[in-house]
mmCIF file of C-alpha atoms and ligand atoms in Angstrom:
data_model
loop_
_atom_site.group_PDB
_atom_site.id
_atom_site.type_symbol
_atom_site.label_atom_id
_atom_site.label_comp_id
_atom_site.label_asym_id
_atom_site.label_seq_id
_atom_site.Cartn_x
_atom_site.Cartn_y
_atom_site.Cartn_z
ATOM 1 C CA MET B 1 6.031 -97.641 -14.312
ATOM 2 C CA THR B 2 5.227 -100.656 -16.137
ATOM 3 C CA PRO B 3 6.882 -102.376 -19.149
ATOM 4 C CA CYS B 4 4.788 -102.998 -22.056
ATOM 5 C CA ARG B 5 4.591 -106.893 -22.583
ATOM 6 C CA VAL B 6 4.468 -106.630 -26.566
ATOM 7 C CA CYS B 7 6.849 -103.346 -27.330
ATOM 8 C CA SER B 8 8.965 -103.100 -24.137
ATOM 9 C CA LYS B 9 8.106 -99.235 -23.789
ATOM 10 C CA GLU B 10 7.502 -98.078 -20.302
ATOM 11 C CA ILE B 11 3.728 -97.236 -19.447
ATOM 12 C CA ALA B 12 3.630 -94.369 -16.979
ATOM 13 C CA SER B 13 0.460 -94.488 -15.256
ATOM 14 C CA PRO B 14 -2.723 -97.171 -15.327
ATOM 15 C CA ALA B 15 -5.679 -95.473 -17.747
ATOM 16 C CA TYR B 16 -8.429 -97.601 -15.214
ATOM 17 C CA GLU B 17 -8.266 -98.573 -11.711
ATOM 18 C CA ALA B 18 -10.540 -100.182 -9.664
ATOM 19 C CA PRO B 19 -10.545 -101.493 -6.150
ATOM 20 C CA ALA B 20 -10.533 -105.195 -5.381
ATOM 21 C CA PRO B 21 -12.263 -107.750 -5.744
ATOM 22 C CA ALA B 22 -11.292 -108.483 -9.220
ATOM 23 C CA LEU B 23 -13.427 -110.847 -11.497
ATOM 24 C CA THR B 24 -11.510 -113.674 -13.407
ATOM 25 C CA SER B 25 -13.011 -115.162 -16.493
ATOM 26 C CA ILE B 26 -13.899 -118.509 -14.813
ATOM 27 C CA MET B 27 -16.262 -116.080 -12.307
ATOM 28 C CA THR B 28 -14.409 -115.972 -9.253
ATOM 29 C CA LEU B 29 -13.013 -113.163 -7.305
ATOM 30 C CA LEU B 30 -9.604 -112.346 -6.747
ATOM 31 C CA ASP B 31 -8.584 -109.800 -3.831
ATOM 32 C CA ILE B 32 -6.583 -107.520 -6.109
ATOM 33 C CA PRO B 33 -7.332 -104.059 -7.936
ATOM 34 C CA THR B 34 -7.748 -104.239 -11.438
ATOM 35 C CA ARG B 35 -5.208 -101.849 -12.886
ATOM 36 C CA VAL B 36 -5.532 -101.215 -16.565
ATOM 37 C CA PHE B 37 -2.375 -99.726 -18.912
ATOM 38 C CA ILE B 38 -2.371 -98.734 -22.476
ATOM 39 C CA CYS B 39 0.514 -98.538 -24.643
ATOM 40 C CA ASP B 40 0.945 -95.770 -26.905
ATOM 41 C CA GLY B 41 4.098 -97.292 -28.240
ATOM 42 C CA CYS B 42 2.154 -100.247 -29.850
ATOM 43 C CA GLY B 43 -1.739 -99.806 -28.548
ATOM 44 C CA HIS B 44 -1.480 -102.850 -26.296
ATOM 45 C CA ALA B 45 -3.413 -102.760 -23.444
ATOM 46 C CA GLN B 46 -2.529 -104.817 -20.486
ATOM 47 C CA CYS B 47 -3.390 -105.787 -16.436
ATOM 48 C CA ASP B 48 -1.114 -106.474 -13.510
ATOM 49 C CA GLU B 49 -0.323 -110.303 -13.382
ATOM 50 C CA ILE B 50 -2.528 -112.087 -10.988
ATOM 51 C CA PRO B 51 -0.896 -113.772 -8.153
ATOM 52 C CA ASP B 52 0.742 -117.148 -8.444
ATOM 53 C CA ILE B 53 -0.270 -117.163 -11.893
ATOM 54 C CA LYS B 54 1.312 -120.955 -12.390
ATOM 55 C CA GLY B 55 -0.551 -122.426 -9.747
ATOM 56 C CA PHE B 56 -4.111 -120.903 -11.208
ATOM 57 C CA TYR B 57 -3.588 -122.477 -14.608
ATOM 58 C CA ASP B 58 -2.167 -125.756 -13.152
ATOM 59 C CA THR B 59 -4.849 -126.523 -10.502
ATOM 60 C CA GLY B 60 -7.214 -123.531 -10.214
ATOM 61 C CA TYR B 61 -8.228 -123.245 -13.678
ATOM 62 C CA ARG B 62 -10.552 -126.016 -14.665
ATOM 63 C CA ILE B 63 -12.457 -124.386 -17.302
ATOM 64 C CA SER B 64 -15.154 -126.827 -18.832
ATOM 65 C CA LEU B 65 -13.752 -129.598 -17.037
ATOM 66 C CA SER B 66 -16.563 -130.553 -14.799
ATOM 67 C CA SER B 67 -19.291 -131.885 -17.343
ATOM 68 C CA GLU B 68 -18.550 -133.366 -20.675
ATOM 69 C CA ASP B 69 -21.068 -131.421 -22.145
ATOM 70 C CA HIS B 70 -20.613 -128.025 -20.843
ATOM 71 C CA ASP B 71 -19.522 -125.339 -23.415
ATOM 72 C CA GLN B 72 -19.830 -121.910 -23.854
ATOM 73 C CA ILE B 73 -22.724 -120.329 -25.531
ATOM 74 C CA PHE B 74 -21.578 -118.602 -28.613
ATOM 75 C CA ALA B 75 -25.063 -117.496 -30.063
ATOM 76 C CA VAL B 76 -28.581 -118.111 -29.911
ATOM 77 C CA LYS B 77 -30.259 -118.117 -33.342
ATOM 78 C CA PRO B 78 -33.944 -116.507 -33.397
ATOM 79 C CA ASP B 79 -35.348 -119.815 -33.369
ATOM 80 C CA GLY B 80 -33.636 -120.547 -29.826
ATOM 81 C CA THR B 81 -30.984 -123.052 -31.288
ATOM 82 C CA VAL B 82 -28.044 -122.852 -29.400
ATOM 83 C CA ILE B 83 -24.447 -122.721 -31.198
ATOM 84 C CA TYR B 84 -21.676 -123.724 -28.961
ATOM 85 C CA ARG B 85 -18.284 -122.028 -28.874
ATOM 86 C CA THR B 86 -16.235 -124.818 -29.621
ATOM 87 C CA ASP B 87 -18.281 -125.979 -32.811
ATOM 88 C CA HIS B 88 -17.992 -122.667 -34.205
ATOM 89 C CA GLN B 89 -14.274 -122.624 -33.320
ATOM 90 C CA ALA B 90 -13.747 -125.673 -34.646
ATOM 91 C CA GLU B 91 -15.303 -124.515 -38.058
ATOM 92 C CA ILE B 92 -13.674 -121.199 -38.312
ATOM 93 C CA SER B 93 -10.128 -123.040 -37.637
ATOM 94 C CA ARG B 94 -10.401 -125.729 -40.513
ATOM 95 C CA ASN B 95 -11.241 -123.027 -43.022
ATOM 96 C CA LEU B 96 -8.555 -120.897 -41.911
ATOM 97 C CA LEU B 97 -5.649 -123.367 -41.519
ATOM 98 C CA ASN B 98 -6.918 -125.378 -44.629
ATOM 99 C CA LEU B 99 -4.432 -128.128 -43.569
ATOM 100 C CA SER B 100 -2.717 -130.428 -46.397
ATOM 101 C CA GLN B 101 -3.348 -134.170 -46.120
ATOM 102 C CA GLY B 102 -2.032 -135.942 -42.882
ATOM 103 C CA ALA B 103 -0.848 -132.793 -41.647
ATOM 104 C CA LYS B 104 0.447 -132.414 -38.074
ATOM 105 C CA LEU B 105 -1.506 -130.103 -35.649
ATOM 106 C CA LEU B 106 -0.628 -129.202 -32.118
ATOM 107 C CA ASP B 107 -3.384 -127.758 -30.213
ATOM 108 C CA TYR B 108 -1.106 -125.355 -27.670
ATOM 109 C CA GLY B 109 -2.686 -124.662 -24.585
ATOM 110 C CA ALA B 110 -4.915 -127.188 -25.327
ATOM 111 C CA ALA B 111 -7.433 -127.485 -21.941
ATOM 112 C CA LYS B 112 -9.825 -130.336 -23.235
ATOM 113 C CA ALA B 113 -8.962 -130.004 -26.620
ATOM 114 C CA THR B 114 -12.618 -129.801 -27.732
ATOM 115 C CA THR B 115 -12.219 -127.629 -30.718
ATOM 116 C CA LEU B 116 -9.191 -130.030 -32.075
ATOM 117 C CA ARG B 117 -11.577 -133.261 -31.336
ATOM 118 C CA LYS B 118 -14.141 -131.396 -33.310
ATOM 119 C CA MET B 119 -11.545 -130.617 -35.988
ATOM 120 C CA VAL B 120 -10.323 -134.434 -36.158
ATOM 121 C CA ALA B 121 -13.878 -135.609 -36.480
ATOM 122 C CA ALA B 122 -14.438 -133.501 -39.641
ATOM 123 C CA ARG B 123 -10.628 -134.552 -40.984
ATOM 124 C CA PRO B 124 -9.607 -137.700 -39.388
ATOM 125 C CA ASP B 125 -6.773 -137.535 -41.523
ATOM 126 C CA ILE B 126 -5.061 -134.797 -39.359
ATOM 127 C CA GLU B 127 -2.581 -136.161 -36.860
ATOM 128 C CA PRO B 128 -3.555 -134.135 -33.651
ATOM 129 C CA HIS B 129 -1.246 -133.360 -30.644
ATOM 130 C CA VAL B 130 -1.753 -131.317 -27.528
ATOM 131 C CA PHE B 131 0.309 -129.485 -24.915
ATOM 132 C CA ASP B 132 -0.789 -127.907 -21.865
ATOM 133 C CA VAL B 133 0.539 -126.300 -18.727
ATOM 134 C CA SER B 134 -1.562 -128.392 -17.040
ATOM 135 C CA ALA B 135 -1.665 -132.357 -16.561
ATOM 136 C CA ASP B 136 -5.624 -131.920 -15.272
ATOM 137 C CA TYR B 137 -7.067 -132.267 -18.793
ATOM 138 C CA ALA B 138 -5.188 -135.405 -19.956
ATOM 139 C CA PRO B 139 -8.116 -137.644 -19.050
ATOM 140 C CA ALA B 140 -10.212 -135.653 -21.994
ATOM 141 C CA TRP B 141 -7.347 -136.538 -24.322
ATOM 142 C CA GLU B 142 -7.106 -140.511 -23.524
ATOM 143 C CA GLY B 143 -8.385 -142.751 -26.228
ATOM 144 C CA TRP B 144 -8.297 -140.218 -29.502
ATOM 145 C CA ILE B 145 -4.747 -138.849 -29.172
ATOM 146 C CA ALA B 146 -1.348 -140.962 -29.019
ATOM 147 C CA PRO B 147 0.203 -140.917 -25.931
ATOM 148 C CA ASP B 148 3.508 -139.594 -27.449
ATOM 149 C CA ALA B 149 1.387 -136.765 -29.149
ATOM 150 C CA GLN B 150 0.475 -135.461 -25.521
ATOM 151 C CA ALA B 151 2.550 -133.222 -23.631
ATOM 152 C CA THR B 152 2.255 -131.267 -20.268
ATOM 153 C CA TYR B 153 4.083 -128.446 -18.542
ATOM 154 C CA GLU B 154 7.014 -128.238 -21.244
ATOM 155 C CA ALA B 155 7.084 -129.345 -24.767
ATOM 156 C CA PRO B 156 9.518 -132.593 -25.393
ATOM 157 C CA LYS B 157 12.799 -131.594 -27.115
ATOM 158 C CA GLU B 158 11.868 -134.017 -30.003
ATOM 159 C CA TRP B 159 8.911 -131.743 -31.025
ATOM 160 C CA ALA B 160 11.353 -128.698 -32.505
ATOM 161 C CA GLY B 161 10.360 -128.239 -35.970
ATOM 162 C CA ARG B 162 7.987 -131.216 -35.878
ATOM 163 C CA PHE B 163 4.282 -129.407 -36.999
ATOM 164 C CA ASP B 164 2.835 -128.245 -40.166
ATOM 165 C CA ALA B 165 0.570 -126.143 -37.905
ATOM 166 C CA ALA B 166 -0.215 -124.781 -34.214
ATOM 167 C CA MET B 167 -3.129 -123.394 -33.142
ATOM 168 C CA SER B 168 -3.944 -121.503 -29.636
ATOM 169 C CA HIS B 169 -7.355 -120.515 -28.721
ATOM 170 C CA PHE B 170 -7.768 -117.850 -26.126
ATOM 171 C CA VAL B 171 -4.598 -118.551 -24.206
ATOM 172 C CA ILE B 172 -2.527 -115.547 -25.349
ATOM 173 C CA GLU B 173 -4.553 -113.024 -23.480
ATOM 174 C CA HIS B 174 -3.644 -114.863 -20.135
ATOM 175 C CA VAL B 175 0.441 -115.105 -20.470
ATOM 176 C CA ALA B 176 2.638 -112.767 -19.299
ATOM 177 C CA ASP B 177 4.982 -112.666 -22.056
ATOM 178 C CA PRO B 178 2.876 -112.903 -25.007
ATOM 179 C CA VAL B 179 6.079 -112.530 -27.317
ATOM 180 C CA GLY B 180 8.094 -115.263 -25.602
ATOM 181 C CA PHE B 181 4.536 -117.449 -25.964
ATOM 182 C CA ILE B 182 4.934 -116.628 -29.803
ATOM 183 C CA SER B 183 8.154 -117.475 -30.325
ATOM 184 C CA GLY B 184 7.846 -120.633 -28.639
ATOM 185 C CA ILE B 185 5.476 -122.012 -30.626
ATOM 186 C CA ARG B 186 7.771 -120.893 -33.461
ATOM 187 C CA LYS B 187 10.360 -123.300 -32.496
ATOM 188 C CA LEU B 188 7.661 -126.296 -33.045
ATOM 189 C CA LEU B 189 6.642 -125.476 -36.650
ATOM 190 C CA LYS B 190 8.396 -126.620 -39.791
ATOM 191 C CA PRO B 191 9.857 -123.602 -41.704
ATOM 192 C CA HIS B 192 7.006 -121.803 -43.340
ATOM 193 C CA GLY B 193 4.430 -123.365 -40.891
ATOM 194 C CA THR B 194 1.334 -122.286 -40.042
ATOM 195 C CA LEU B 195 -0.031 -120.650 -36.448
ATOM 196 C CA LEU B 196 -3.690 -119.921 -35.786
ATOM 197 C CA LEU B 197 -4.323 -118.025 -32.510
ATOM 198 C CA SER B 198 -7.683 -116.741 -31.234
ATOM 199 C CA MET B 199 -8.006 -114.493 -28.696
ATOM 200 C CA PRO B 200 -10.911 -111.553 -27.633
ATOM 201 C CA ASP B 201 -10.829 -108.384 -29.271
ATOM 202 C CA VAL B 202 -11.503 -105.876 -26.472
ATOM 203 C CA SER B 203 -12.644 -103.159 -29.029
ATOM 204 C CA ALA B 204 -15.519 -105.402 -29.573
ATOM 205 C CA ASN B 205 -16.096 -106.797 -26.206
ATOM 206 C CA PRO B 206 -14.833 -104.084 -23.924
ATOM 207 C CA GLY B 207 -15.819 -106.334 -20.813
ATOM 208 C CA ASP B 208 -12.686 -107.888 -21.716
ATOM 209 C CA MET B 209 -10.866 -105.049 -20.116
ATOM 210 C CA THR B 210 -11.481 -105.923 -16.637
ATOM 211 C CA VAL B 211 -11.070 -109.777 -16.448
ATOM 212 C CA ALA B 212 -8.433 -110.196 -13.970
ATOM 213 C CA ASP B 213 -6.642 -113.300 -15.522
ATOM 214 C CA HIS B 214 -6.945 -111.527 -18.938
ATOM 215 C CA VAL B 215 -3.658 -109.789 -19.073
ATOM 216 C CA ASN B 216 -3.076 -108.727 -22.366
ATOM 217 C CA HIS B 217 -6.111 -106.929 -24.528
ATOM 218 C CA PHE B 218 -4.687 -107.220 -27.990
ATOM 219 C CA SER B 219 -5.348 -104.415 -30.721
ATOM 220 C CA GLU B 220 -4.944 -104.985 -34.246
ATOM 221 C CA ALA B 221 -1.494 -102.939 -33.541
ATOM 222 C CA SER B 222 -0.268 -104.691 -30.877
ATOM 223 C CA LEU B 223 -1.268 -108.582 -32.426
ATOM 224 C CA ARG B 224 0.514 -107.549 -35.548
ATOM 225 C CA ARG B 225 3.580 -106.057 -33.193
ATOM 226 C CA ALA B 226 3.680 -109.000 -31.182
ATOM 227 C CA LEU B 227 3.403 -111.584 -33.878
ATOM 228 C CA ALA B 228 6.212 -109.686 -35.955
ATOM 229 C CA ALA B 229 8.378 -109.825 -32.762
ATOM 230 C CA GLY B 230 7.995 -113.595 -32.436
ATOM 231 C CA GLY B 231 9.117 -114.332 -36.207
ATOM 232 C CA PHE B 232 5.859 -114.447 -37.993
ATOM 233 C CA GLU B 233 4.220 -112.849 -40.856
ATOM 234 C CA VAL B 234 0.285 -112.348 -40.643
ATOM 235 C CA SER B 235 -1.442 -113.740 -43.617
ATOM 236 C CA VAL B 236 -5.379 -113.369 -42.257
ATOM 237 C CA LEU B 237 -6.692 -111.263 -39.458
ATOM 238 C CA ASP B 238 -9.939 -111.887 -38.927
ATOM 239 C CA THR B 239 -12.286 -109.944 -37.156
ATOM 240 C CA THR B 240 -15.719 -110.751 -37.974
ATOM 241 C CA SER B 241 -16.189 -114.461 -38.200
ATOM 242 C CA PHE B 242 -16.381 -114.778 -34.106
ATOM 243 C CA PRO B 243 -17.727 -111.546 -33.192
ATOM 244 C CA GLY B 244 -15.733 -110.231 -29.807
ATOM 245 C CA ALA B 245 -12.382 -112.068 -30.938
ATOM 246 C CA PHE B 246 -9.769 -112.084 -33.546
ATOM 247 C CA PHE B 247 -8.643 -115.089 -35.202
ATOM 248 C CA VAL B 248 -5.361 -114.544 -37.047
ATOM 249 C CA VAL B 249 -3.312 -116.900 -39.225
ATOM 250 C CA ALA B 250 0.467 -116.285 -39.476
ATOM 251 C CA VAL B 251 3.203 -117.915 -41.291
ATOM 252 C CA ARG B 252 6.865 -118.923 -39.407
ATOM 253 C CA SER B 253 9.008 -116.478 -41.287
ATOM 254 C CA GLU B 254 12.987 -117.885 -41.882
ATOM 255 C CA THR B 255 14.365 -114.481 -41.713
ATOM 256 C CA PRO B 256 13.735 -111.869 -38.993
ATOM 257 C CA VAL B 257 10.304 -109.767 -39.596
ATOM 258 C CA LYS B 258 10.258 -106.048 -39.615
ATOM 259 C CA GLU B 259 8.305 -104.706 -36.670
ATOM 260 C CA GLU B 260 6.627 -101.814 -38.727
ATOM 261 C CA GLN B 261 4.088 -99.886 -36.741
ATOM 262 C CA ASP B 262 1.470 -98.115 -38.390
ATOM 263 C CA ALA B 263 0.890 -95.035 -36.494
ATOM 264 C CA ASP B 264 -2.706 -94.579 -37.213
ATOM 265 C CA LEU B 265 -3.879 -98.195 -35.990
ATOM 266 C CA VAL B 266 -1.693 -97.528 -32.765
ATOM 267 C CA ARG B 267 -3.513 -94.105 -32.654
ATOM 268 C CA GLN B 268 -7.128 -95.771 -33.005
ATOM 269 C CA ALA B 269 -6.277 -98.728 -30.448
ATOM 270 C CA VAL B 270 -5.216 -96.229 -28.093
ATOM 271 C CA ASP B 271 -7.984 -94.102 -28.081
ATOM 272 C CA ARG B 272 -10.382 -97.390 -28.215
ATOM 273 C CA GLY B 273 -8.597 -98.220 -25.294
ATOM 274 C CA LEU B 274 -9.275 -95.042 -23.275
ATOM 275 C CA GLU B 275 -13.035 -94.992 -24.248
ATOM 276 C CA ILE B 276 -13.766 -98.408 -22.758
ATOM 277 C CA CYS B 277 -11.706 -96.931 -19.519
ATOM 278 C CA ASP B 278 -14.253 -94.422 -19.141
ATOM 279 C CA PHE B 279 -17.056 -96.821 -20.107
ATOM 280 C CA TRP B 280 -16.126 -99.218 -16.913
ATOM 281 C CA ARG B 281 -15.421 -95.748 -14.589
ATOM 282 C CA VAL B 282 -19.308 -94.748 -15.729
ATOM 283 C CA SER B 283 -20.628 -98.101 -15.146
ATOM 284 C CA ALA B 284 -19.222 -98.624 -11.891
ATOM 285 C CA GLY B 285 -20.335 -95.042 -10.724
ATOM 286 C CA GLY B 286 -23.848 -95.822 -12.465
ATOM 287 C CA LEU B 287 -24.547 -99.359 -10.482
ATOM 288 C CA GLU B 288 -23.359 -97.730 -7.332
ATOM 289 C CA LYS B 289 -26.592 -95.436 -7.618
ATOM 290 C CA GLN B 290 -28.675 -98.168 -8.865
ATOM 291 C CA ALA B 291 -27.759 -100.388 -6.042
ATOM 292 C CA ALA B 292 -28.553 -97.469 -3.363
ATOM 293 C CA ASN B 293 -32.082 -97.077 -5.174
ATOM 294 C CA PHE B 294 -32.956 -100.844 -5.158
ATOM 295 C CA ARG B 295 -31.174 -101.261 -1.795
ATOM 296 C CA GLY B 296 -33.151 -104.060 -0.012
ATOM 297 C CA ARG B 297 -35.550 -104.597 -2.901
ATOM 298 C CA LYS B 298 -35.693 -107.610 -5.367
ATOM 299 C CA ALA B 299 -33.901 -107.661 -8.412
ATOM 300 C CA ALA B 300 -32.899 -109.989 -10.934
ATOM 301 C CA ILE B 301 -29.544 -109.604 -13.010
ATOM 302 C CA TYR B 302 -29.780 -111.022 -16.924
ATOM 303 C CA GLY B 303 -26.584 -113.023 -17.551
ATOM 304 C CA ALA B 304 -24.423 -115.301 -15.631
ATOM 305 C CA GLY B 305 -21.483 -114.760 -17.775
ATOM 306 C CA PHE B 306 -18.856 -111.812 -17.143
ATOM 307 C CA TYR B 307 -21.087 -108.997 -17.320
ATOM 308 C CA GLY B 308 -23.628 -110.289 -14.932
ATOM 309 C CA SER B 309 -21.045 -111.677 -12.539
ATOM 310 C CA TRP B 310 -19.367 -107.949 -12.461
ATOM 311 C CA ILE B 311 -22.852 -106.565 -11.930
ATOM 312 C CA PHE B 312 -23.120 -109.035 -8.835
ATOM 313 C CA SER B 313 -19.743 -108.121 -7.272
ATOM 314 C CA ARG B 314 -20.908 -104.482 -7.416
ATOM 315 C CA ILE B 315 -24.796 -104.767 -6.105
ATOM 316 C CA GLY B 316 -25.256 -108.060 -4.527
ATOM 317 C CA LYS B 317 -24.656 -106.592 -0.894
ATOM 318 C CA ASP B 318 -27.191 -104.039 -1.046
ATOM 319 C CA VAL B 319 -29.927 -105.606 -3.475
ATOM 320 C CA GLU B 320 -31.857 -108.803 -2.968
ATOM 321 C CA VAL B 321 -31.161 -110.653 -5.949
ATOM 322 C CA THR B 322 -33.526 -113.216 -7.023
ATOM 323 C CA ALA B 323 -31.760 -114.918 -9.899
ATOM 324 C CA PHE B 324 -29.465 -115.104 -12.813
ATOM 325 C CA LEU B 325 -31.390 -115.490 -15.704
ATOM 326 C CA ASP B 326 -29.387 -116.960 -18.744
ATOM 327 C CA GLN B 327 -30.519 -118.804 -22.162
ATOM 328 C CA ASN B 328 -27.486 -121.306 -21.459
ATOM 329 C CA PRO B 329 -29.267 -124.334 -20.939
ATOM 330 C CA ASN B 330 -26.038 -125.577 -19.371
ATOM 331 C CA MET B 331 -26.085 -122.901 -16.652
ATOM 332 C CA GLN B 332 -29.557 -123.159 -16.107
ATOM 333 C CA ASN B 333 -30.407 -124.952 -12.881
ATOM 334 C CA ALA B 334 -27.187 -124.324 -11.279
ATOM 335 C CA THR B 335 -26.494 -121.799 -8.739
ATOM 336 C CA HIS B 336 -24.151 -118.771 -9.288
ATOM 337 C CA PHE B 337 -22.508 -116.822 -6.368
ATOM 338 C CA GLY B 338 -25.279 -118.836 -4.253
ATOM 339 C CA HIS B 339 -28.461 -117.557 -6.514
ATOM 340 C CA PRO B 340 -30.337 -119.496 -8.947
ATOM 341 C CA VAL B 341 -29.280 -119.436 -12.305
ATOM 342 C CA THR B 342 -32.799 -119.884 -14.383
ATOM 343 C CA ALA B 343 -34.326 -119.303 -17.983
ATOM 344 C CA PRO B 344 -35.339 -115.608 -18.609
ATOM 345 C CA THR B 345 -38.823 -116.759 -18.771
ATOM 346 C CA ALA B 346 -38.790 -117.864 -15.424
ATOM 347 C CA ILE B 347 -38.013 -114.441 -14.190
ATOM 348 C CA ALA B 348 -39.586 -114.017 -10.330
ATOM 349 C CA GLU B 349 -42.953 -112.087 -10.589
ATOM 350 C CA ASP B 350 -41.754 -109.665 -7.546
ATOM 351 C CA ALA B 351 -38.580 -108.771 -9.037
ATOM 352 C CA GLU B 352 -38.533 -104.942 -9.179
ATOM 353 C CA ALA B 353 -35.663 -104.433 -11.798
ATOM 354 C CA LEU B 354 -33.459 -106.453 -13.951
ATOM 355 C CA PHE B 355 -29.881 -105.583 -14.229
ATOM 356 C CA ILE B 356 -28.467 -106.287 -17.916
ATOM 357 C CA GLY B 357 -25.551 -108.117 -17.715
ATOM 358 C CA LEU B 358 -24.723 -108.462 -21.089
ATOM 359 C CA ASN B 359 -22.208 -106.842 -23.919
ATOM 360 C CA PRO B 360 -23.329 -103.497 -23.972
ATOM 361 C CA LEU B 361 -22.754 -103.320 -27.736
ATOM 362 C CA LYS B 362 -25.318 -105.994 -28.209
ATOM 363 C CA ALA B 363 -27.590 -105.966 -25.253
ATOM 364 C CA ARG B 364 -30.417 -104.051 -26.214
ATOM 365 C CA ALA B 365 -30.799 -106.084 -29.415
ATOM 366 C CA ALA B 366 -30.616 -109.238 -27.274
ATOM 367 C CA LEU B 367 -33.522 -107.765 -25.027
ATOM 368 C CA ASP B 368 -35.462 -106.641 -27.910
ATOM 369 C CA ASN B 369 -36.034 -110.386 -28.645
ATOM 370 C CA MET B 370 -37.523 -111.391 -25.374
ATOM 371 C CA PRO B 371 -40.510 -109.305 -25.164
ATOM 372 C CA TYR B 372 -41.569 -110.494 -21.851
ATOM 373 C CA LEU B 373 -39.123 -109.335 -19.910
ATOM 374 C CA HIS B 374 -40.521 -105.810 -21.049
ATOM 375 C CA LYS B 375 -43.399 -105.431 -18.609
ATOM 376 C CA PRO B 376 -44.737 -102.711 -16.212
ATOM 377 C CA GLY B 377 -43.184 -102.695 -12.551
ATOM 378 C CA LEU B 378 -40.192 -104.038 -14.097
ATOM 379 C CA GLU B 379 -37.245 -101.651 -14.259
ATOM 380 C CA LEU B 380 -34.431 -102.628 -16.812
ATOM 381 C CA VAL B 381 -31.026 -101.158 -15.663
ATOM 382 C CA TRP B 382 -28.393 -101.006 -18.281
ATOM 383 C CA LEU B 383 -24.626 -101.041 -17.946
ATOM 384 C CA ASP B 384 -24.324 -98.095 -20.529
ATOM 385 C CA SER B 385 -26.760 -95.617 -19.172
HETATM 386 ZN ZN1 ZN Z 1 3.315 -101.478 -26.302
#
């Protein structure tokens, strides 16, 4: 039995279980099993807390710290132009928040605050503030955020009721108490202040379900429930601007918000969650077979992101991995789990198989754009077949 992190209902047993290792969002392996629980009370899916969660984010989780230019890829246009995640995030955030002149904006769980920085570049009137549970990022804030507008580990008491708006990008999926997290931000906002949250939408990006440090996998139903419980009224729930993610805008309510539950939404979320758990079971079984099939032979893995890394964690011991192929120029010329990352065009001539480590909902369309990977002697291995 484990209590739901959103509605507290006890969840009897996991819907998916896999033995160690588990893969984190920063592509490291943890020696823990993966267990997914799905709540039929609110449609939330959740995984066990990772060990030493505080230490992991304080000193272990250095996302995008190593290089000034490192950024995750959001999309690649047909002409090859790369769109980076923080550029896109900044644009969506500016549009959704629609801040008034001179607004005080807090980036909560900011990390390097690249999104905030890009928003301020476009709207220099905004007063930027940052908060994070790690002090590692402070050097990235120097020079453009006032010292008294920076906070680490704990928000200062004087910040209560201070902000016109707060935003928190891709943080809430990591926190053990998401309702407490939301009500914590609520205290920092002015009455009727605006909150913008972004997080993975597991229904559109099934890989999220097995990311070890993403302990929450929100559905629309559980997200609405968590915001109500944290004292917010939802004004916009955007599922399209950033495919694979929710961007939700909510307004601080000055009266308790009714935690109404839409039974259809909850049922849909539960069904989709179970379907995704089935997908992972089938994929793991399929990869085991293919690892045996290609044992001792050369193969490449398409994608150095989550799916590709997950494939590696399952086949790396059996297959001779020649390289990870990735379109992100910032990842090329590096190594990943000891193997080179190269442009897809640089696939080894003697690779006999290419394991496709992309979101299965998008993988086939992505590979259709790369005719040079469809060639005799190279078997394409898909996660969902
Ligand atoms: Zn629940």
